[in-house]
PDB file of C-alpha atoms in Angstrom:
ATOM      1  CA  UNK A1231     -51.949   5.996  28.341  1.00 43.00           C
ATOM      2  CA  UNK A1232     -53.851   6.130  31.686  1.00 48.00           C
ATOM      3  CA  UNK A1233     -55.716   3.049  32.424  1.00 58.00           C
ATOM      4  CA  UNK A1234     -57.207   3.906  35.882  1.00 66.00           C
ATOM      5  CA  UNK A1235     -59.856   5.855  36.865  1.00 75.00           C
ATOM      6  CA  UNK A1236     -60.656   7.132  40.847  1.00 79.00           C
ATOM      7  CA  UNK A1237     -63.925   7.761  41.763  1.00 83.00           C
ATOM      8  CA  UNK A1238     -64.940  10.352  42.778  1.00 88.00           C
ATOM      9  CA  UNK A1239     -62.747  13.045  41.813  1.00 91.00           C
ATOM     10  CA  UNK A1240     -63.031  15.237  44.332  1.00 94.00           C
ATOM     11  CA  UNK A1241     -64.202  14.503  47.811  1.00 95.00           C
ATOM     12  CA  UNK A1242     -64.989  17.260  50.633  1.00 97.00           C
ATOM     13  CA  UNK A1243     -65.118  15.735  54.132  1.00 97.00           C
ATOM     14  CA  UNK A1244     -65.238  16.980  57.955  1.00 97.00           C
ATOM     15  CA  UNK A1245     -62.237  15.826  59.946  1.00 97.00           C
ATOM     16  CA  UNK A1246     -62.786  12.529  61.690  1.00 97.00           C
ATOM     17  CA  UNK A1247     -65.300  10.988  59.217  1.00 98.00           C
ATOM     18  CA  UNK A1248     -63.929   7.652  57.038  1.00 98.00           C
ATOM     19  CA  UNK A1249     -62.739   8.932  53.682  1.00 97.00           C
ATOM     20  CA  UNK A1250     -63.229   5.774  50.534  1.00 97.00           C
ATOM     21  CA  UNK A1251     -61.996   6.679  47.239  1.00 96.00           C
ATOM     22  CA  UNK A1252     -62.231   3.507  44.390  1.00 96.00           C
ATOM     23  CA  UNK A1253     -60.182   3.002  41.219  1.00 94.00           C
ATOM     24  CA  UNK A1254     -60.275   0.994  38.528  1.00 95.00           C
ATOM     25  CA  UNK A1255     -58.148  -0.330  36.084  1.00 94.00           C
ATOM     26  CA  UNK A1256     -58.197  -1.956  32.507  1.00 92.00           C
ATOM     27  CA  UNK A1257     -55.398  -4.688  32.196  1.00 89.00           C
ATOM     28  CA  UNK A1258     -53.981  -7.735  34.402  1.00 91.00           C
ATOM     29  CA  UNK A1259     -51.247  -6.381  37.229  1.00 93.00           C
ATOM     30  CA  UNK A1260     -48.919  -7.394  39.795  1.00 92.00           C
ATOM     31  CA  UNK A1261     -49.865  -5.050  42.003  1.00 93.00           C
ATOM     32  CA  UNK A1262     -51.607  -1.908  42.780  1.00 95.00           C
ATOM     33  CA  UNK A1263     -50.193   1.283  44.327  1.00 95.00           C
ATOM     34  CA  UNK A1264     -51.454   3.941  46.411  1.00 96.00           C
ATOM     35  CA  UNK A1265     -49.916   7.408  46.663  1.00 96.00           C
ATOM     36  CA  UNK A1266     -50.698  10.674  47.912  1.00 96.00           C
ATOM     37  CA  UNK A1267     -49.743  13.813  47.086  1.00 96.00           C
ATOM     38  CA  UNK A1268     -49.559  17.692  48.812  1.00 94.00           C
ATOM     39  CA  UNK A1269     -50.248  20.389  46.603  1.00 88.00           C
ATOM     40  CA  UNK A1270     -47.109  21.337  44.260  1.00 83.00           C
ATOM     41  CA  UNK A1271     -45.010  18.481  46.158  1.00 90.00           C
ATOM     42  CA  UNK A1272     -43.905  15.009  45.180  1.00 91.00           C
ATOM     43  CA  UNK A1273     -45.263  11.383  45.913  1.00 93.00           C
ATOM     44  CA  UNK A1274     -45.571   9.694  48.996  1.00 93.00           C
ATOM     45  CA  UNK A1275     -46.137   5.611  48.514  1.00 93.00           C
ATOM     46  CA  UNK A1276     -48.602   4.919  50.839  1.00 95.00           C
ATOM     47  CA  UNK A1277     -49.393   1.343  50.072  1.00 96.00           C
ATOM     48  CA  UNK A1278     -49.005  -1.907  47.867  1.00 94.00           C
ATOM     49  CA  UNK A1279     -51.023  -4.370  47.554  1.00 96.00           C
ATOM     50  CA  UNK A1280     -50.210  -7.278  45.608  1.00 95.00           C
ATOM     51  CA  UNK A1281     -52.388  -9.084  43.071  1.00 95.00           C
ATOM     52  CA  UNK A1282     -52.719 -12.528  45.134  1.00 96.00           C
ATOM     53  CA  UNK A1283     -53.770  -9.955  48.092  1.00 97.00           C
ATOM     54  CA  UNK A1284     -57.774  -9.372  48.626  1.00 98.00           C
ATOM     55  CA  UNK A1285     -57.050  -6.589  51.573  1.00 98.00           C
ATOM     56  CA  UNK A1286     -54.405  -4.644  53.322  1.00 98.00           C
ATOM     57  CA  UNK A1287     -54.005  -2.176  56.428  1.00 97.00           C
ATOM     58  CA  UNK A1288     -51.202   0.529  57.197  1.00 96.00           C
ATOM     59  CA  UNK A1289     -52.351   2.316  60.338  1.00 97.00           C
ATOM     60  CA  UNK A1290     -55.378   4.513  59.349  1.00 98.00           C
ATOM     61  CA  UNK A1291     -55.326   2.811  55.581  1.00 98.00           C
ATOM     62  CA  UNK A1292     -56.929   0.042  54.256  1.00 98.00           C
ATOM     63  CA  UNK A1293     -57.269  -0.912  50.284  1.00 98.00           C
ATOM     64  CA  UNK A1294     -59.018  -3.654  49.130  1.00 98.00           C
ATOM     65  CA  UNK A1295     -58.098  -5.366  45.728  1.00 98.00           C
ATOM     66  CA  UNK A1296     -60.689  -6.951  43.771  1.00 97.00           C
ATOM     67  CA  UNK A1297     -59.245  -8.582  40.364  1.00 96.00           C
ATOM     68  CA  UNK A1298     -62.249 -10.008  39.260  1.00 96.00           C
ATOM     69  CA  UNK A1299     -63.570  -6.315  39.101  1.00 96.00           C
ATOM     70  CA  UNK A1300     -60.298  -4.311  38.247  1.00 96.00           C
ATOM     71  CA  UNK A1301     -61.295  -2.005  41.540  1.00 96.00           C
ATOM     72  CA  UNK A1302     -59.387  -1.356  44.420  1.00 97.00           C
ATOM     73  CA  UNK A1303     -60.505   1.136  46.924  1.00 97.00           C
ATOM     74  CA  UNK A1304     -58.438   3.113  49.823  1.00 97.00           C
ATOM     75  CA  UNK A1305     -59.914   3.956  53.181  1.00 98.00           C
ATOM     76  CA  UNK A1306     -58.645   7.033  55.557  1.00 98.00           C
ATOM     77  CA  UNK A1307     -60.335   6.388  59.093  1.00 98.00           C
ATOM     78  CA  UNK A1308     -60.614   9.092  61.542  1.00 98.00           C
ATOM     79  CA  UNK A1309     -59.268  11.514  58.978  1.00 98.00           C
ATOM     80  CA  UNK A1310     -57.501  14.485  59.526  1.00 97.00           C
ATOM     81  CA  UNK A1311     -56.855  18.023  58.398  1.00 97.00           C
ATOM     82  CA  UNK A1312     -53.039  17.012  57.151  1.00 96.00           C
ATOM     83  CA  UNK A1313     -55.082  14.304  55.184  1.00 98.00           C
ATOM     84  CA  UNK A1314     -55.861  16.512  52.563  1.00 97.00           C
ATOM     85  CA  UNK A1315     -54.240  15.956  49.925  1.00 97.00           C
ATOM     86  CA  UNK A1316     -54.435  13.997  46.069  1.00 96.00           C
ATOM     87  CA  UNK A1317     -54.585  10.565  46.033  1.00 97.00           C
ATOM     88  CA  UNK A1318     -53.536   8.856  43.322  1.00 96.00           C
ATOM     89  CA  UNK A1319     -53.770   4.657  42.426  1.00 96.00           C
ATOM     90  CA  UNK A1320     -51.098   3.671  40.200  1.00 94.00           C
ATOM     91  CA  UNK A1321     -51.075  -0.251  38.815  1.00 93.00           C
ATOM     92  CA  UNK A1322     -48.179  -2.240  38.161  1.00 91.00           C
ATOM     93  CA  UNK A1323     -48.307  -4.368  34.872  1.00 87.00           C
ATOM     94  CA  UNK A1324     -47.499  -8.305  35.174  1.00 82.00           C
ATOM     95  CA  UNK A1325     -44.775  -7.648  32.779  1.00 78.00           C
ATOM     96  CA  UNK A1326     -41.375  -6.015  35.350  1.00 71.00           C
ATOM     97  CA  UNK A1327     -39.586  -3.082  35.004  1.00 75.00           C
ATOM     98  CA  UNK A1328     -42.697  -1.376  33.296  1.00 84.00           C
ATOM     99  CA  UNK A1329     -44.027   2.223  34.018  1.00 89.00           C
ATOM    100  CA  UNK A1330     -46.461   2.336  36.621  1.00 91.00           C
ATOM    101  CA  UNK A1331     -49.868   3.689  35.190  1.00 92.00           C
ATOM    102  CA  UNK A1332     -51.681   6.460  37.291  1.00 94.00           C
ATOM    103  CA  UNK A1333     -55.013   7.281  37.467  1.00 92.00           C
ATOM    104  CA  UNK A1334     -56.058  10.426  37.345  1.00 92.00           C
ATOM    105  CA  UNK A1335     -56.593  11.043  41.188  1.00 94.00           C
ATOM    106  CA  UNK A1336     -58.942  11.797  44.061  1.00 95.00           C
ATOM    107  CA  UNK A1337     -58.561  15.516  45.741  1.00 95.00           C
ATOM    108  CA  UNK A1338     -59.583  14.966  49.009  1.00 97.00           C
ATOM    109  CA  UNK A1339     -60.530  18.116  51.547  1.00 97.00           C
ATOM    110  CA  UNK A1340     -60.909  17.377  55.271  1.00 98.00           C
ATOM    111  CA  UNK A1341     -62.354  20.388  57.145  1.00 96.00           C
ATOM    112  CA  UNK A1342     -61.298  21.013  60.283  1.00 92.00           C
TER     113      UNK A1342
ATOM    114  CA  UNK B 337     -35.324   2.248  51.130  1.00 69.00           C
ATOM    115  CA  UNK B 338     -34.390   3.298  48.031  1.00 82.00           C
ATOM    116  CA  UNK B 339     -34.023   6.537  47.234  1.00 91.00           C
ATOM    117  CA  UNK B 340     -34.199   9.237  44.084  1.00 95.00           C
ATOM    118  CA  UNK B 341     -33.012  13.195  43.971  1.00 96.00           C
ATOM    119  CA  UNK B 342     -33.794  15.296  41.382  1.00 97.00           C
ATOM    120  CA  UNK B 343     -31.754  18.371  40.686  1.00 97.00           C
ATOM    121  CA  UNK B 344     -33.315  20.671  40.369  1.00 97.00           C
ATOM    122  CA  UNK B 345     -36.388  20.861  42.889  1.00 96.00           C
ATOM    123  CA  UNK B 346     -37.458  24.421  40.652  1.00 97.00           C
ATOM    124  CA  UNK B 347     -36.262  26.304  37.536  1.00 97.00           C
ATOM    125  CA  UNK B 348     -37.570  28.799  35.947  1.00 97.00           C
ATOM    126  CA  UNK B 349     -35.904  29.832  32.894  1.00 96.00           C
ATOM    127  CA  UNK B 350     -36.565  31.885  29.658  1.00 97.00           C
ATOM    128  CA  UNK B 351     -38.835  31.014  26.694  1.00 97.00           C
ATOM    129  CA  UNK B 352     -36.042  29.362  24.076  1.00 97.00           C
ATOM    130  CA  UNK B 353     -33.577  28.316  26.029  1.00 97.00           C
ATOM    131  CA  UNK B 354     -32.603  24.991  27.048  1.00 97.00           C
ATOM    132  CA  UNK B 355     -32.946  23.347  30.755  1.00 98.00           C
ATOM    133  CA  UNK B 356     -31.574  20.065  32.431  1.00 98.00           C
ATOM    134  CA  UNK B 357     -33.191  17.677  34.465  1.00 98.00           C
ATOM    135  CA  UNK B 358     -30.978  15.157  36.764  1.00 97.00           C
ATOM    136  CA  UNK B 359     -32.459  12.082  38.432  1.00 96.00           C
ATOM    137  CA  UNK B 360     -30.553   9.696  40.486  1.00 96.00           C
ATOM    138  CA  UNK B 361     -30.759   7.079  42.341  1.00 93.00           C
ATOM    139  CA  UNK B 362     -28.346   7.326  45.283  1.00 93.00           C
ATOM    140  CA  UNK B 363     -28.204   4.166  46.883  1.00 89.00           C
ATOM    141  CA  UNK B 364     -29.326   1.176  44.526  1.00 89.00           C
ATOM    142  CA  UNK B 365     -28.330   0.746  40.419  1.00 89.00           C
ATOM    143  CA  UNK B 366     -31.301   1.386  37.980  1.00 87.00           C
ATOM    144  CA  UNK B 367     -31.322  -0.199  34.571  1.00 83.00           C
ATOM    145  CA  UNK B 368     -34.506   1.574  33.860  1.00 90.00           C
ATOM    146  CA  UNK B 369     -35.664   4.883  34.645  1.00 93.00           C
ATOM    147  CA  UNK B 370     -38.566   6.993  34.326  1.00 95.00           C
ATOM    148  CA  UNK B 371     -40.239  10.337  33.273  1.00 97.00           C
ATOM    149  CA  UNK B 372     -43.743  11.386  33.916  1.00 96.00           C
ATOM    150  CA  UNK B 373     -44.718  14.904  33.432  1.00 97.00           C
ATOM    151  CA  UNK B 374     -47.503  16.241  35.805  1.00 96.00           C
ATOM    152  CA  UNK B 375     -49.683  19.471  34.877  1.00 93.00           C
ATOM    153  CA  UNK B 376     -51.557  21.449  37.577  1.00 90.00           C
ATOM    154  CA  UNK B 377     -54.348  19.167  38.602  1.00 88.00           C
ATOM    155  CA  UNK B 378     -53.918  16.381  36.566  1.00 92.00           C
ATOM    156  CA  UNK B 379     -52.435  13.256  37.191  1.00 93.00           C
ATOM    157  CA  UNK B 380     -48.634  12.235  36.275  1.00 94.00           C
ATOM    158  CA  UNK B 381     -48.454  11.328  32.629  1.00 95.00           C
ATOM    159  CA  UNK B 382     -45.683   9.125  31.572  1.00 95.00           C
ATOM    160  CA  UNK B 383     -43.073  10.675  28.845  1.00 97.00           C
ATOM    161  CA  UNK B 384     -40.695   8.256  28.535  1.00 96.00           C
ATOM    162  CA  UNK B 385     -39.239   5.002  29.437  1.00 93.00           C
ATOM    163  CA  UNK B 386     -34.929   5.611  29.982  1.00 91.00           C
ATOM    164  CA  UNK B 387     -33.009   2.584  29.895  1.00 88.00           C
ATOM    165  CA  UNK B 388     -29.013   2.458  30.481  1.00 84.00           C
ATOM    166  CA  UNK B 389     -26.838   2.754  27.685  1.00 82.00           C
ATOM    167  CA  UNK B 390     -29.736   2.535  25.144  1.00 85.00           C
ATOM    168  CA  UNK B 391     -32.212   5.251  23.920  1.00 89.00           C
ATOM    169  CA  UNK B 392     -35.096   6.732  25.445  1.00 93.00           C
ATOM    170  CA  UNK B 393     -38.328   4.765  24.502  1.00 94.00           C
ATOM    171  CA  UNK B 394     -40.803   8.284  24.085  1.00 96.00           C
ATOM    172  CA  UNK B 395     -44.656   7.848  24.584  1.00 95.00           C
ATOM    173  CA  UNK B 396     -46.958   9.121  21.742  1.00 95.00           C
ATOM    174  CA  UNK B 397     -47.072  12.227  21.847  1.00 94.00           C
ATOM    175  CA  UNK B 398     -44.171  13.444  23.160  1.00 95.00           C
ATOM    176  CA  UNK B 399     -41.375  15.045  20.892  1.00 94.00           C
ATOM    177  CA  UNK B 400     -37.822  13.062  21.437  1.00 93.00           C
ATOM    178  CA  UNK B 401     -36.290  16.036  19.726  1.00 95.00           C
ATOM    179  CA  UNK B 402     -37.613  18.094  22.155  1.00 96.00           C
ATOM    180  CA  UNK B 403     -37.082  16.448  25.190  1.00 97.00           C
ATOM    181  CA  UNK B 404     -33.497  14.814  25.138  1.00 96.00           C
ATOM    182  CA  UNK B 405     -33.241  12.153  27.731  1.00 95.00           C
ATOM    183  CA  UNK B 406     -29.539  10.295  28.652  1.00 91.00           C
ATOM    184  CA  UNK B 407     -29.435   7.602  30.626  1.00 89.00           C
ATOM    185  CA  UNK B 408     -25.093   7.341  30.911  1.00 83.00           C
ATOM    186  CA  UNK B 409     -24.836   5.460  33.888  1.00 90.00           C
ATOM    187  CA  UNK B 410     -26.933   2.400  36.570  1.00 89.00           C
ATOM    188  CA  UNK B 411     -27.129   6.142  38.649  1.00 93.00           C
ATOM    189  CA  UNK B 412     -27.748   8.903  36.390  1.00 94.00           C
ATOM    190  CA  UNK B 413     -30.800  10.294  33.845  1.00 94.00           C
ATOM    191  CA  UNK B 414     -30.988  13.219  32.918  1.00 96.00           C
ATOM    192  CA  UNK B 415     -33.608  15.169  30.855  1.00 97.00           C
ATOM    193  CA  UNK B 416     -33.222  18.014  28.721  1.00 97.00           C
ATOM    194  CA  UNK B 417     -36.122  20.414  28.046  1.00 98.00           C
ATOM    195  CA  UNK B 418     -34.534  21.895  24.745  1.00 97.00           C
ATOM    196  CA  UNK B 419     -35.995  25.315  23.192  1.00 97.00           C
ATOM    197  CA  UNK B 420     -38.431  25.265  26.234  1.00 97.00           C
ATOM    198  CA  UNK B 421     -41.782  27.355  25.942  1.00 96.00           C
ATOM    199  CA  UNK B 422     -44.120  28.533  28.214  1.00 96.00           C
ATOM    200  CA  UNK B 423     -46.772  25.293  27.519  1.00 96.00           C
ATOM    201  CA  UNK B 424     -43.556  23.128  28.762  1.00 97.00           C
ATOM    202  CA  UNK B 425     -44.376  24.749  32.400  1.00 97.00           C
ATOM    203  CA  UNK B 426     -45.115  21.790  34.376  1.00 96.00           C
ATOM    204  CA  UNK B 427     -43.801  19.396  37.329  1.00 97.00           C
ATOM    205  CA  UNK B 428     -41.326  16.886  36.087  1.00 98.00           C
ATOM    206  CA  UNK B 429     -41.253  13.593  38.096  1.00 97.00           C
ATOM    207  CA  UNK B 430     -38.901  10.609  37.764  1.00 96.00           C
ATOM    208  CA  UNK B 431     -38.655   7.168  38.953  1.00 94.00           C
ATOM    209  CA  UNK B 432     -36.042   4.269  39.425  1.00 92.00           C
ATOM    210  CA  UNK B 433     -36.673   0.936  39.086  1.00 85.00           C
ATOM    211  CA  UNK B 434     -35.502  -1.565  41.243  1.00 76.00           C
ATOM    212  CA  UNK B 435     -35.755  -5.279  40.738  1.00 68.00           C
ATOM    213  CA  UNK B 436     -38.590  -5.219  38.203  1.00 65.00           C
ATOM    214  CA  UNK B 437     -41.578  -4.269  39.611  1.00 68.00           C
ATOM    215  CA  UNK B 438     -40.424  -1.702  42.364  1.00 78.00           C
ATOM    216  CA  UNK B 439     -40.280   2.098  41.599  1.00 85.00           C
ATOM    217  CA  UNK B 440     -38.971   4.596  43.820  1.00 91.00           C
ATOM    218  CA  UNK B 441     -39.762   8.404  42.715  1.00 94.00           C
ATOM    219  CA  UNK B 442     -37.412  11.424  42.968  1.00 95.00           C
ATOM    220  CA  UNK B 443     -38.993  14.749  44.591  1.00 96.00           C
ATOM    221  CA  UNK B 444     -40.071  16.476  41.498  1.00 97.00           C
ATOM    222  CA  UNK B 445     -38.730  19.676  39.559  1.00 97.00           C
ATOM    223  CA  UNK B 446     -40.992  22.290  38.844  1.00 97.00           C
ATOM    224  CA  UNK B 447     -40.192  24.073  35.416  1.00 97.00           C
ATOM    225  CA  UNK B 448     -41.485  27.399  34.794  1.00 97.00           C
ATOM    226  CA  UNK B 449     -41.221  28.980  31.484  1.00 97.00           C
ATOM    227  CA  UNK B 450     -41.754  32.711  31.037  1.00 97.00           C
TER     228      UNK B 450
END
């Protein structure tokens, strides 16, 4: 079953504005995944961030991890037109070689 | 890194008959392998959890009659959307697992029942 939820579900933006889109989760993890997807295409990892990690940057991405909260959140800067796209979190369970859970996804528009 | 095909990257096939899925991982063994299936606008819903040489661990809901999965080799799943119908339309994802907690996802296959 899905245990993560992104916030907010859809998000419209102009190009070069920051883009922040927050998930949450339910159980303990070993890490938390970031992915984005083009319509009708496959994944694209974008970022993992461990659970001993509080914050991590990838060019124009940063996620925070809060585990007291069960909340992570992923930040586009300067975004782009070729940003938009779904983005999905996906959490790793403590237990290995486990499914990774996805939320159900932000769909993020950035107008040109 | 690691990486997963899937053959094939689109299908489309007639209500009733039978379709295959192939996922592999070309460059690393993976004990366990996965199936999510992904309907338009929704997020990737696991189906099943494939582990070599053992059967298919299904997720509630989903019919292991329906939706045959072999896992023969450290390389090779395959899944098998049998007596497909038009509701069965949908993007079929897998991943490999690597080491535990690493997953590596194949490109997709997009099955379209008419």
């Amino acid at each position: 079953s899905q245990q993560g939820e992104e916030d907010p579900q859809a998000l419209s933006i102009q190009e070069g504005e920051n883009a922040t889109m927050n998930c949450s989760y339910k159980t303990s993890i070993n890490n938390l995944q970031w992915y984005r997807q083009n319509s009708g295409r496959g994944l694209v990892h974008l970022i993992l961030i461990r659970s001993n990690e509080r914050e991590k940057h990838s060019g124009r991405l940063r996620v925070t991890l809060d585990t007291s909260k069960k909340s992570s959140s992923l930040l586009i800067t300067a975004s782009r037109a070729a940003d938009t796209a779904s983005y999905f979190c996906a959490t790793a369970s403590i237990s290995g070689n486990t499914p990774l859970v996805f939320g159900k996804g932000t769909r993020l528009s950035v107008i040109a | 890194g690691a990486v997963v095909s899937q053959h094939p990257s689109r299908v489309i096939c007639k209500s009733g008959t039978s379709v295959k899925i192939e996922c592999r991982s070309l460059d690393f063994q993976a004990t366990t392998m996965f199936w999510y299936r992904q309907f338009p606008k929704q997020s990737l819903m696991l189906m099943a959890t494939s582990n070599e040489g053992s059967k298919a661990t299904y997720e509630q809901g989903v019919e292991k009659d329906k939706f045959l999965i072999n896992h023969a080799s450290l390389t090779l799943s395959t899944l098998t959307v049998t007596s497909a119908h038009p509701e069965d339309s949908s993007f079929y994802i897998c991943s490999a697992s690597l080491q535990g907690y690493e997953q590596y996802f194949g490109p997709g296959t997009r099955l379209t029942v008419t």
